[in-house]
mmCIF file of C-alpha atoms in Angstrom:
data_model
loop_
_atom_site.group_PDB
_atom_site.id
_atom_site.type_symbol
_atom_site.label_atom_id
_atom_site.label_comp_id
_atom_site.label_asym_id
_atom_site.label_seq_id
_atom_site.Cartn_x
_atom_site.Cartn_y
_atom_site.Cartn_z
ATOM 1 C CA UNK A 156 11.566 -12.136 -6.548
ATOM 2 C CA UNK A 157 11.357 -8.721 -5.023
ATOM 3 C CA UNK A 158 12.251 -7.429 -1.580
ATOM 4 C CA UNK A 159 12.591 -3.904 -0.275
ATOM 5 C CA UNK A 160 14.371 -2.699 2.848
ATOM 6 C CA UNK A 161 13.789 0.473 4.838
ATOM 7 C CA UNK A 162 14.969 1.706 8.228
ATOM 8 C CA UNK A 163 12.334 0.949 10.823
ATOM 9 C CA UNK A 164 12.416 4.355 12.543
ATOM 10 C CA UNK A 165 13.720 7.867 11.936
ATOM 11 C CA UNK A 166 13.485 10.846 14.308
ATOM 12 C CA UNK A 167 13.994 14.504 13.416
ATOM 13 C CA UNK A 168 13.022 17.946 14.694
ATOM 14 C CA UNK A 169 10.620 20.457 13.220
ATOM 15 C CA UNK A 170 12.104 22.458 10.386
ATOM 16 C CA UNK A 171 14.817 19.901 9.677
ATOM 17 C CA UNK A 172 15.406 17.774 6.577
ATOM 18 C CA UNK A 173 15.166 13.998 6.721
ATOM 19 C CA UNK A 174 15.960 11.282 4.184
ATOM 20 C CA UNK A 175 14.252 7.885 4.230
ATOM 21 C CA UNK A 176 16.092 5.241 2.253
ATOM 22 C CA UNK A 177 14.737 2.277 0.340
ATOM 23 C CA UNK A 178 17.032 -0.403 -0.993
ATOM 24 C CA UNK A 179 15.710 -3.226 -3.073
ATOM 25 C CA UNK A 180 16.455 -6.524 -4.683
ATOM 26 C CA UNK A 181 14.221 -7.055 -7.660
ATOM 27 C CA UNK A 182 14.389 -8.598 -11.067
ATOM 28 C CA UNK A 183 12.872 -5.524 -12.683
ATOM 29 C CA UNK A 184 10.132 -3.030 -12.028
ATOM 30 C CA UNK A 185 8.297 -0.118 -13.615
ATOM 31 C CA UNK A 186 9.018 2.492 -10.995
ATOM 32 C CA UNK A 187 9.415 3.296 -7.298
ATOM 33 C CA UNK A 188 6.493 4.795 -5.389
ATOM 34 C CA UNK A 189 6.231 6.326 -1.925
ATOM 35 C CA UNK A 190 3.200 6.316 0.334
ATOM 36 C CA UNK A 191 2.460 8.047 3.623
ATOM 37 C CA UNK A 192 0.304 6.524 6.339
ATOM 38 C CA UNK A 193 -0.760 8.276 9.530
ATOM 39 C CA UNK A 194 -1.661 6.162 12.547
ATOM 40 C CA UNK A 195 -5.101 4.663 12.073
ATOM 41 C CA UNK A 196 -5.341 5.956 8.515
ATOM 42 C CA UNK A 197 -5.005 4.612 5.013
ATOM 43 C CA UNK A 198 -1.872 4.922 2.884
ATOM 44 C CA UNK A 199 -1.853 7.912 0.549
ATOM 45 C CA UNK A 200 0.296 8.352 -2.526
ATOM 46 C CA UNK A 201 3.213 10.799 -2.279
ATOM 47 C CA UNK A 202 5.585 10.360 -5.185
ATOM 48 C CA UNK A 203 6.649 8.161 -8.081
ATOM 49 C CA UNK A 204 9.945 7.728 -9.936
ATOM 50 C CA UNK A 205 9.748 5.978 -13.269
ATOM 51 C CA UNK A 206 13.229 7.102 -14.274
ATOM 52 C CA UNK A 207 16.467 7.651 -12.412
ATOM 53 C CA UNK A 208 16.843 11.039 -10.831
ATOM 54 C CA UNK A 209 15.008 13.404 -8.561
ATOM 55 C CA UNK A 210 11.278 14.169 -8.566
ATOM 56 C CA UNK A 211 10.118 17.143 -6.528
ATOM 57 C CA UNK A 212 6.632 17.742 -5.190
ATOM 58 C CA UNK A 213 6.534 20.679 -2.805
ATOM 59 C CA UNK A 214 8.402 19.850 0.406
ATOM 60 C CA UNK A 215 8.806 16.219 -0.661
ATOM 61 C CA UNK A 216 11.330 14.883 -3.159
ATOM 62 C CA UNK A 217 12.029 11.334 -4.239
ATOM 63 C CA UNK A 218 15.105 9.882 -5.881
ATOM 64 C CA UNK A 219 15.807 6.674 -7.756
ATOM 65 C CA UNK A 220 19.045 5.066 -8.918
ATOM 66 C CA UNK A 221 18.430 1.747 -10.655
ATOM 67 C CA UNK A 222 22.155 1.082 -11.036
ATOM 68 C CA UNK A 223 22.555 1.307 -7.242
ATOM 69 C CA UNK A 224 19.243 -0.466 -6.460
ATOM 70 C CA UNK A 225 18.435 2.448 -4.220
ATOM 71 C CA UNK A 226 15.918 5.175 -3.728
ATOM 72 C CA UNK A 227 15.019 7.709 -1.082
ATOM 73 C CA UNK A 228 12.318 10.098 0.031
ATOM 74 C CA UNK A 229 13.478 13.525 1.158
ATOM 75 C CA UNK A 230 11.247 15.601 3.410
ATOM 76 C CA UNK A 231 12.173 19.247 3.889
ATOM 77 C CA UNK A 232 10.982 21.850 6.401
ATOM 78 C CA UNK A 233 9.575 19.101 8.582
ATOM 79 C CA UNK A 234 6.270 19.752 10.306
ATOM 80 C CA UNK A 235 4.642 17.904 13.180
ATOM 81 C CA UNK A 236 1.994 16.616 10.786
ATOM 82 C CA UNK A 237 4.711 14.747 8.862
ATOM 83 C CA UNK A 238 4.924 12.250 11.740
ATOM 84 C CA UNK A 239 3.720 9.082 10.020
ATOM 85 C CA UNK A 240 4.920 5.858 8.451
ATOM 86 C CA UNK A 241 6.409 5.986 4.971
ATOM 87 C CA UNK A 242 6.437 3.035 2.582
ATOM 88 C CA UNK A 243 8.292 2.507 -0.650
ATOM 89 C CA UNK A 244 6.712 0.217 -3.245
ATOM 90 C CA UNK A 245 7.481 -1.235 -6.661
ATOM 91 C CA UNK A 246 5.392 -2.821 -9.389
ATOM 92 C CA UNK A 247 7.333 -5.711 -10.922
ATOM 93 C CA UNK A 248 7.660 -5.914 -14.691
ATOM 94 C CA UNK A 249 5.863 -9.248 -14.663
ATOM 95 C CA UNK A 250 2.516 -9.350 -12.939
ATOM 96 C CA UNK A 251 0.230 -6.531 -11.900
ATOM 97 C CA UNK A 252 0.830 -6.739 -8.193
ATOM 98 C CA UNK A 253 2.669 -4.259 -6.026
ATOM 99 C CA UNK A 254 5.347 -5.030 -3.446
ATOM 100 C CA UNK A 255 5.611 -2.732 -0.433
ATOM 101 C CA UNK A 256 8.567 -2.178 1.849
ATOM 102 C CA UNK A 257 8.184 -2.717 5.618
ATOM 103 C CA UNK A 258 7.793 0.996 6.266
ATOM 104 C CA UNK A 259 9.720 3.678 8.159
ATOM 105 C CA UNK A 260 8.129 5.383 11.124
ATOM 106 C CA UNK A 261 9.059 9.078 11.181
ATOM 107 C CA UNK A 262 8.714 10.983 14.426
ATOM 108 C CA UNK A 263 8.983 14.763 14.226
ATOM 109 C CA UNK A 264 9.866 16.404 17.525
ATOM 110 C CA UNK A 265 9.166 20.032 18.473
ATOM 111 C CA UNK B 223 -16.362 11.106 -6.346
ATOM 112 C CA UNK B 224 -16.385 8.882 -3.267
ATOM 113 C CA UNK B 225 -13.101 7.213 -4.309
ATOM 114 C CA UNK B 226 -12.616 3.809 -2.699
ATOM 115 C CA UNK B 227 -15.138 2.816 -0.055
ATOM 116 C CA UNK B 228 -15.008 -0.143 2.315
ATOM 117 C CA UNK B 229 -17.556 -1.670 4.643
ATOM 118 C CA UNK B 230 -17.683 -2.453 7.475
ATOM 119 C CA UNK B 231 -15.184 -0.247 9.331
ATOM 120 C CA UNK B 232 -14.907 -2.656 12.247
ATOM 121 C CA UNK B 233 -15.908 -6.272 12.794
ATOM 122 C CA UNK B 234 -15.407 -8.922 15.441
ATOM 123 C CA UNK B 235 -15.744 -12.540 14.352
ATOM 124 C CA UNK B 236 -15.671 -15.812 16.205
ATOM 125 C CA UNK B 237 -13.344 -18.560 15.022
ATOM 126 C CA UNK B 238 -14.928 -20.468 12.153
ATOM 127 C CA UNK B 239 -17.353 -17.728 11.141
ATOM 128 C CA UNK B 240 -17.474 -16.344 7.626
ATOM 129 C CA UNK B 241 -17.821 -12.833 6.325
ATOM 130 C CA UNK B 242 -17.406 -10.661 3.259
ATOM 131 C CA UNK B 243 -15.517 -7.404 3.258
ATOM 132 C CA UNK B 244 -16.977 -5.038 0.707
ATOM 133 C CA UNK B 245 -14.963 -2.710 -1.527
ATOM 134 C CA UNK B 246 -16.193 -0.375 -4.235
ATOM 135 C CA UNK B 247 -14.595 2.342 -6.351
ATOM 136 C CA UNK B 248 -16.198 4.942 -8.591
ATOM 137 C CA UNK B 249 -13.111 6.025 -10.526
ATOM 138 C CA UNK B 250 -13.513 3.465 -13.331
ATOM 139 C CA UNK B 251 -10.201 1.870 -12.398
ATOM 140 C CA UNK B 252 -9.435 -1.492 -13.913
ATOM 141 C CA UNK B 253 -7.015 -2.620 -11.224
ATOM 142 C CA UNK B 254 -8.094 -3.429 -7.683
ATOM 143 C CA UNK B 255 -6.192 -4.911 -4.746
ATOM 144 C CA UNK B 256 -6.709 -6.317 -1.283
ATOM 145 C CA UNK B 257 -3.987 -5.916 1.348
ATOM 146 C CA UNK B 258 -3.714 -6.825 4.971
ATOM 147 C CA UNK B 259 -1.627 -4.886 7.459
ATOM 148 C CA UNK B 260 -0.691 -6.373 10.794
ATOM 149 C CA UNK B 261 0.217 -3.979 13.655
ATOM 150 C CA UNK B 262 3.478 -2.127 13.004
ATOM 151 C CA UNK B 263 4.013 -3.946 9.737
ATOM 152 C CA UNK B 264 3.862 -3.221 6.043
ATOM 153 C CA UNK B 265 1.174 -4.116 3.537
ATOM 154 C CA UNK B 266 0.894 -7.645 2.233
ATOM 155 C CA UNK B 267 -1.030 -8.315 -0.971
ATOM 156 C CA UNK B 268 -3.800 -10.906 -0.633
ATOM 157 C CA UNK B 269 -5.461 -10.833 -4.067
ATOM 158 C CA UNK B 270 -5.645 -8.488 -6.995
ATOM 159 C CA UNK B 271 -7.694 -8.020 -10.143
ATOM 160 C CA UNK B 272 -6.805 -6.421 -13.464
ATOM 161 C CA UNK B 273 -10.391 -6.196 -14.634
ATOM 162 C CA UNK B 274 -13.882 -7.614 -14.307
ATOM 163 C CA UNK B 275 -13.797 -11.407 -14.322
ATOM 164 C CA UNK B 276 -10.043 -11.618 -13.717
ATOM 165 C CA UNK B 277 -8.452 -12.221 -10.325
ATOM 166 C CA UNK B 278 -5.069 -13.496 -9.182
ATOM 167 C CA UNK B 279 -3.352 -14.467 -5.957
ATOM 168 C CA UNK B 280 -0.962 -12.196 -4.168
ATOM 169 C CA UNK B 281 1.561 -12.962 -1.471
ATOM 170 C CA UNK B 282 -0.836 -14.236 1.250
ATOM 171 C CA UNK B 283 -4.024 -15.650 -0.358
ATOM 172 C CA UNK B 284 -4.668 -18.628 1.928
ATOM 173 C CA UNK B 285 -7.953 -18.398 3.799
ATOM 174 C CA UNK B 286 -9.430 -15.798 1.439
ATOM 175 C CA UNK B 287 -11.401 -15.664 -1.788
ATOM 176 C CA UNK B 288 -12.341 -12.846 -4.126
ATOM 177 C CA UNK B 289 -14.594 -12.183 -7.076
ATOM 178 C CA UNK B 290 -14.799 -9.341 -9.571
ATOM 179 C CA UNK B 291 -18.107 -9.399 -11.411
ATOM 180 C CA UNK B 292 -18.111 -5.636 -12.106
ATOM 181 C CA UNK B 293 -15.457 -2.962 -12.571
ATOM 182 C CA UNK B 294 -16.658 -1.174 -9.427
ATOM 183 C CA UNK B 295 -16.799 -3.958 -6.832
ATOM 184 C CA UNK B 296 -14.158 -6.287 -5.432
ATOM 185 C CA UNK B 297 -15.383 -8.167 -2.337
ATOM 186 C CA UNK B 298 -13.058 -10.247 -0.153
ATOM 187 C CA UNK B 299 -14.463 -13.387 1.444
ATOM 188 C CA UNK B 300 -13.197 -15.069 4.604
ATOM 189 C CA UNK B 301 -14.680 -18.554 4.795
ATOM 190 C CA UNK B 302 -13.464 -19.934 8.133
ATOM 191 C CA UNK B 303 -12.108 -17.113 10.243
ATOM 192 C CA UNK B 304 -8.966 -17.808 12.265
ATOM 193 C CA UNK B 305 -7.164 -15.643 14.870
ATOM 194 C CA UNK B 306 -4.267 -15.262 12.399
ATOM 195 C CA UNK B 307 -6.617 -13.238 10.196
ATOM 196 C CA UNK B 308 -6.917 -10.509 12.802
ATOM 197 C CA UNK B 309 -5.624 -7.496 10.902
ATOM 198 C CA UNK B 310 -6.551 -4.286 9.136
ATOM 199 C CA UNK B 311 -7.685 -4.876 5.574
ATOM 200 C CA UNK B 312 -7.226 -2.249 2.890
ATOM 201 C CA UNK B 313 -8.740 -2.248 -0.549
ATOM 202 C CA UNK B 314 -7.059 -0.163 -3.252
ATOM 203 C CA UNK B 315 -7.520 0.636 -6.906
ATOM 204 C CA UNK B 316 -5.360 2.047 -9.663
ATOM 205 C CA UNK B 317 -5.738 3.124 -13.257
ATOM 206 C CA UNK B 318 -2.340 1.687 -14.001
ATOM 207 C CA UNK B 319 -1.365 4.771 -15.918
ATOM 208 C CA UNK B 320 2.053 6.382 -15.898
ATOM 209 C CA UNK B 321 2.364 6.776 -12.145
ATOM 210 C CA UNK B 322 0.625 3.552 -11.076
ATOM 211 C CA UNK B 323 -0.848 5.516 -8.186
ATOM 212 C CA UNK B 324 -2.953 3.401 -5.879
ATOM 213 C CA UNK B 325 -5.932 4.886 -4.083
ATOM 214 C CA UNK B 326 -6.743 3.224 -0.785
ATOM 215 C CA UNK B 327 -10.001 2.804 1.042
ATOM 216 C CA UNK B 328 -10.261 3.667 4.759
ATOM 217 C CA UNK B 329 -9.755 0.062 5.854
ATOM 218 C CA UNK B 330 -11.641 -2.586 7.797
ATOM 219 C CA UNK B 331 -10.350 -3.501 11.234
ATOM 220 C CA UNK B 332 -11.097 -7.194 11.799
ATOM 221 C CA UNK B 333 -10.650 -9.096 15.042
ATOM 222 C CA UNK B 334 -11.113 -12.869 15.219
ATOM 223 C CA UNK B 335 -11.629 -14.268 18.712
#
């Protein structure tokens, strides 16, 4: 089976850097994805790690370590608009479904 | 490109009523998904489809049915609505390429009273 764990809430100030962790127990998966969801909105894709290491996309970076069963999303130069919920997700090797983590609510303070 | 569209945006049902949530995508994606999201919670997979004519159960399929007669459409049917089905429903699609990126529709907010 698969299960993912994330902190429920993280708070940071504008301009800061914040890291949102995702730990997982899974029998095998293709890669780790991250999605952002603003209140009342739909999830939108942010980043994907197929291989171990760091992927950078502008102010956002994502990291995966399969040996440690661990990944994280790094948000730099935080802006107020980054206040949202962030979900990690995996697609298991067997089956075409996705499994999402419970989400981390990020609050960016002025 | 409209992406993934869902109708209706909002709906209130009485217990025992039935309804169909519509989902369509114009990106020629083979894979489509239905999720529900309860307040303050993550996404739970209800059903998914890897192509026209093929559907499979997700984590929480009870009380729902789906069909996939075309690549574009993936409706979700609630036969006997119950208060436990009050939730926001998201449809998503993916090409299942290298990144497995899912594209989500705007959601349907359903209340069962």
